[in-house]
Short mmCIF file of C-alpha atoms in Angstrom, two decimals:
data_model
loop_
_atom_site.label_atom_id
_atom_site.label_comp_id
_atom_site.label_asym_id
_atom_site.label_seq_id
_atom_site.Cartn_x
_atom_site.Cartn_y
_atom_site.Cartn_z
CA GLU A 1 -30.03 70.35 69.38
CA THR A 2 -29.01 69.27 65.88
CA GLY A 3 -26.24 70.97 63.93
CA VAL A 4 -26.13 71.94 60.28
CA THR A 5 -26.60 69.08 57.83
CA GLN A 6 -25.64 69.28 54.17
CA SER A 7 -26.50 66.86 51.38
CA PRO A 8 -25.14 65.25 49.39
CA THR A 9 -21.62 64.99 50.79
CA HIS A 10 -20.05 64.38 47.40
CA LEU A 11 -21.32 64.93 43.87
CA ILE A 12 -19.95 64.61 40.35
CA LYS A 13 -21.61 66.53 37.53
CA THR A 14 -20.86 67.17 33.88
CA ARG A 15 -20.13 70.64 32.50
CA GLY A 16 -23.36 72.36 31.47
CA GLN A 17 -25.56 70.45 33.91
CA GLN A 18 -27.47 71.92 36.82
CA VAL A 19 -27.02 71.01 40.49
CA THR A 20 -28.99 71.52 43.71
CA LEU A 21 -27.30 71.38 47.08
CA ARG A 22 -29.24 71.24 50.32
CA CYS A 23 -28.71 72.52 53.84
CA SER A 24 -30.71 71.96 57.01
CA SER A 25 -30.01 74.71 59.50
CA GLN A 26 -29.42 74.30 63.20
CA SER A 27 -32.58 74.24 65.29
CA GLY A 28 -33.61 77.79 66.22
CA HIS A 29 -31.57 79.46 63.47
CA ASN A 30 -33.34 81.54 60.80
CA THR A 31 -30.40 82.67 58.66
CA VAL A 32 -28.44 80.55 56.20
CA SER A 33 -25.25 81.54 54.38
CA TRP A 34 -23.57 79.71 51.52
CA TYR A 35 -19.85 79.72 50.71
CA GLN A 36 -17.69 78.29 47.95
CA GLN A 37 -14.23 77.02 48.87
CA ALA A 38 -11.88 76.15 46.03
CA LEU A 39 -9.03 73.78 46.76
CA GLY A 40 -6.32 75.45 48.83
CA GLN A 41 -8.23 78.70 49.28
CA GLY A 42 -10.41 80.29 51.91
CA PRO A 43 -14.19 80.22 51.49
CA GLN A 44 -15.90 82.89 49.37
CA PHE A 45 -19.31 84.28 50.35
CA ILE A 46 -22.04 83.40 47.81
CA PHE A 47 -25.21 84.70 49.46
CA GLN A 48 -27.25 84.71 52.62
CA TYR A 49 -30.96 84.15 53.29
CA TYR A 50 -32.88 85.50 56.26
CA ARG A 51 -36.50 84.43 56.77
CA GLU A 52 -36.82 83.26 53.15
CA GLU A 53 -35.47 86.49 51.61
CA GLU A 54 -32.01 87.08 50.14
CA ASN A 55 -30.11 89.16 52.69
CA GLY A 56 -26.79 89.77 50.99
CA ARG A 57 -24.87 88.47 48.00
CA GLY A 58 -21.21 88.09 47.11
CA ASN A 59 -19.58 88.40 43.71
CA PHE A 60 -21.12 85.36 42.03
CA PRO A 61 -22.99 85.27 38.69
CA PRO A 62 -26.78 84.89 38.50
CA ARG A 63 -26.48 81.20 37.61
CA PHE A 64 -25.86 80.76 41.35
CA SER A 65 -29.27 81.04 42.97
CA GLY A 66 -30.78 80.05 46.25
CA LEU A 67 -33.90 79.45 48.19
CA GLN A 68 -34.83 79.32 51.84
CA PHE A 69 -37.91 77.42 53.01
CA PRO A 70 -40.34 78.22 55.85
CA ASN A 71 -38.49 75.74 58.07
CA TYR A 72 -35.30 77.77 57.30
CA SER A 73 -33.62 74.97 55.40
CA SER A 74 -32.02 76.12 52.18
CA GLU A 75 -30.99 75.14 48.67
CA LEU A 76 -28.16 76.34 46.49
CA ASN A 77 -28.76 75.92 42.76
CA VAL A 78 -26.06 76.27 40.15
CA ASN A 79 -27.00 76.27 36.47
CA ALA A 80 -24.77 75.71 33.44
CA LEU A 81 -21.98 74.20 35.51
CA GLU A 82 -18.42 75.13 34.62
CA LEU A 83 -15.23 73.28 35.47
CA ASP A 84 -14.24 76.12 37.85
CA ASP A 85 -17.36 75.45 39.90
CA SER A 86 -15.61 72.39 41.31
CA ALA A 87 -15.24 73.22 44.99
CA LEU A 88 -16.42 72.52 48.51
CA TYR A 89 -19.74 74.26 49.15
CA LEU A 90 -20.29 75.18 52.77
CA CYS A 91 -23.50 76.17 54.45
CA ALA A 92 -23.65 78.00 57.79
CA SER A 93 -26.69 78.82 59.87
CA SER A 94 -27.12 81.60 62.39
CA LEU A 95 -29.72 83.66 64.16
CA GLY A 96 -30.84 87.12 63.15
CA GLN A 97 -30.67 89.43 60.15
CA VAL A 98 -27.16 90.57 61.08
CA PRO A 99 -25.73 87.33 62.40
CA ARG A 100 -22.93 87.19 64.89
CA GLY A 101 -22.15 83.52 65.43
CA TYR A 102 -22.28 80.81 62.80
CA THR A 103 -22.61 77.02 62.83
CA PHE A 104 -21.08 75.40 59.77
CA GLY A 105 -22.02 72.20 58.00
CA SER A 106 -19.44 69.71 56.75
CA GLY A 107 -19.90 70.78 53.16
CA THR A 108 -20.73 69.26 49.79
CA ARG A 109 -17.77 68.51 47.56
CA LEU A 110 -18.80 69.15 43.95
CA THR A 111 -16.66 67.95 41.07
CA VAL A 112 -17.50 69.15 37.56
CA VAL A 113 -16.00 67.08 34.76
CA LYS B 1 -4.63 92.66 48.08
CA ASN B 2 -6.96 90.40 50.05
CA GLU B 3 -9.06 92.06 52.72
CA VAL B 4 -8.03 89.36 55.20
CA GLU B 5 -4.42 88.24 55.35
CA GLN B 6 -3.13 85.40 57.48
CA SER B 7 0.37 84.35 58.40
CA PRO B 8 2.04 82.00 58.25
CA GLN B 9 0.51 79.95 55.43
CA ASN B 10 1.99 76.75 56.79
CA LEU B 11 3.27 75.97 60.26
CA THR B 12 4.90 72.84 61.62
CA ALA B 13 5.44 72.50 65.36
CA GLN B 14 6.55 69.87 67.85
CA GLU B 15 4.05 68.65 70.40
CA GLY B 16 4.00 70.96 73.40
CA GLU B 17 5.10 74.09 71.57
CA PHE B 18 3.29 77.44 71.85
CA ILE B 19 1.77 78.44 68.52
CA THR B 20 0.70 81.82 67.19
CA ILE B 21 -1.25 82.48 64.00
CA ASN B 22 -1.76 86.06 62.89
CA CYS B 23 -4.56 87.77 60.98
CA SER B 24 -4.69 91.30 59.58
CA TYR B 25 -7.69 92.87 57.91
CA SER B 26 -8.26 96.06 55.98
CA VAL B 27 -12.00 96.67 56.26
CA GLY B 28 -14.34 97.87 58.96
CA ILE B 29 -15.73 94.89 60.80
CA SER B 30 -18.46 94.05 63.26
CA ALA B 31 -16.82 90.80 64.30
CA LEU B 32 -13.81 88.60 63.65
CA HIS B 33 -14.01 84.81 63.65
CA TRP B 34 -11.44 82.09 64.10
CA LEU B 35 -12.45 78.81 62.46
CA GLN B 36 -10.92 75.36 62.41
CA GLN B 37 -11.19 73.17 59.33
CA HIS B 38 -10.20 69.51 59.37
CA PRO B 39 -9.44 67.33 56.32
CA GLY B 40 -12.71 66.58 54.58
CA GLY B 41 -13.92 70.13 54.98
CA GLY B 42 -16.03 70.47 58.11
CA ILE B 43 -15.60 73.84 59.80
CA VAL B 44 -15.85 74.47 63.53
CA SER B 45 -16.26 77.97 64.86
CA LEU B 46 -13.66 78.53 67.59
CA PHE B 47 -14.09 82.18 68.51
CA MET B 48 -16.05 85.26 67.59
CA LEU B 49 -14.46 88.51 68.76
CA SER B 50 -15.29 92.16 68.54
CA SER B 51 -12.80 93.34 71.17
CA GLY B 52 -10.27 92.16 73.70
CA LYS B 53 -9.46 88.54 74.32
CA LYS B 54 -11.21 85.18 74.65
CA LYS B 55 -9.97 81.86 75.98
CA HIS B 56 -11.29 78.31 75.54
CA GLY B 57 -9.10 75.66 77.09
CA ARG B 58 -5.70 75.83 75.40
CA LEU B 59 -6.87 78.31 72.77
CA ILE B 60 -6.62 82.07 73.17
CA ALA B 61 -7.76 84.68 70.66
CA THR B 62 -6.97 88.38 70.83
CA ILE B 63 -7.98 91.32 68.71
CA ASN B 64 -6.67 94.87 68.40
CA ILE B 65 -9.35 96.91 66.66
CA GLN B 66 -7.14 100.00 66.22
CA GLU B 67 -4.40 97.98 64.51
CA LYS B 68 -6.88 95.72 62.66
CA HIS B 69 -5.04 92.66 63.84
CA SER B 70 -5.91 89.43 65.60
CA SER B 71 -3.92 86.48 66.86
CA LEU B 72 -4.84 82.91 67.68
CA HIS B 73 -2.60 81.20 70.22
CA ILE B 74 -2.45 77.51 71.06
CA THR B 75 -0.67 76.56 74.26
CA ALA B 76 0.83 73.09 74.81
CA SER B 77 0.05 72.08 71.22
CA HIS B 78 -0.99 68.50 70.47
CA PRO B 79 -1.10 66.46 67.22
CA ARG B 80 -4.90 66.61 67.34
CA ASP B 81 -4.62 70.39 66.88
CA SER B 82 -3.40 69.71 63.32
CA ALA B 83 -5.87 71.43 61.01
CA VAL B 84 -6.33 74.52 58.88
CA TYR B 85 -7.12 77.61 60.93
CA ILE B 86 -9.08 80.30 59.13
CA CYS B 87 -9.57 83.91 60.11
CA ALA B 88 -12.78 85.51 58.85
CA VAL B 89 -14.41 88.90 59.34
CA THR B 90 -17.98 90.04 59.16
CA LYS B 91 -17.90 93.39 57.41
CA TYR B 92 -19.43 96.29 59.32
CA ASN B 93 -23.13 96.81 58.61
CA ASN B 94 -23.06 94.01 56.07
CA ASN B 95 -23.66 90.30 56.05
CA ASP B 96 -20.70 89.61 53.81
CA MET B 97 -18.14 87.40 55.51
CA ARG B 98 -14.59 87.55 54.16
CA PHE B 99 -12.12 84.78 54.82
CA GLY B 100 -8.38 84.50 54.96
CA ALA B 101 -6.70 81.75 52.97
CA GLY B 102 -6.03 79.75 56.13
CA THR B 103 -2.98 78.55 58.03
CA ARG B 104 -2.19 74.85 57.78
CA LEU B 105 -0.89 73.68 61.15
CA THR B 106 0.85 70.35 61.62
CA VAL B 107 1.83 69.32 65.13
CA LYS B 108 4.28 66.42 65.25
CA PRO B 109 4.46 64.05 68.21
#
């Protein structure tokens, strides 16, 4: 069984640009969660998708949006990038609407300059 | 005050030592997770607990629901255990996962 794959691994964007990050969930999982981890801090919950519908959202502005596809892979889109958006973005997949166990990807490191 | 607090923030140990990392939380939870994060960012899920104690090899995790406290123990520590260990909770009846700031463990040979 394959794990969670995130792409790209590293990305540099300019302030004001838009970015799309991608996540392929583990085989058999139908829930995807996204987290932002700033340097030296613990991850912060952005949102979660279950069967293509948003299933929970953390305290992030609307310029953070997401999508889940019928194959349960997912995208995180961030518009109007700010310098503070520089972070490691982690994706985790799980099974069920109220997940219990999670499989994490290795993350995408985004640098906004 | 963060909903999930870990201690210590940094920990240096000699190879072979017994290590304990503590986690306290202030919200109702459905599960508590211990995660391991290596340099570069990848996270590995070590344990998911809702009660009692779990053991995998040299790692032991315990949780006291009444006291809202969990501990991660590493017996016979090894340099390859060097990583950041993160405590996270899944809030009760919610899909929001809250994370501690992590404990950076360095095990010296």
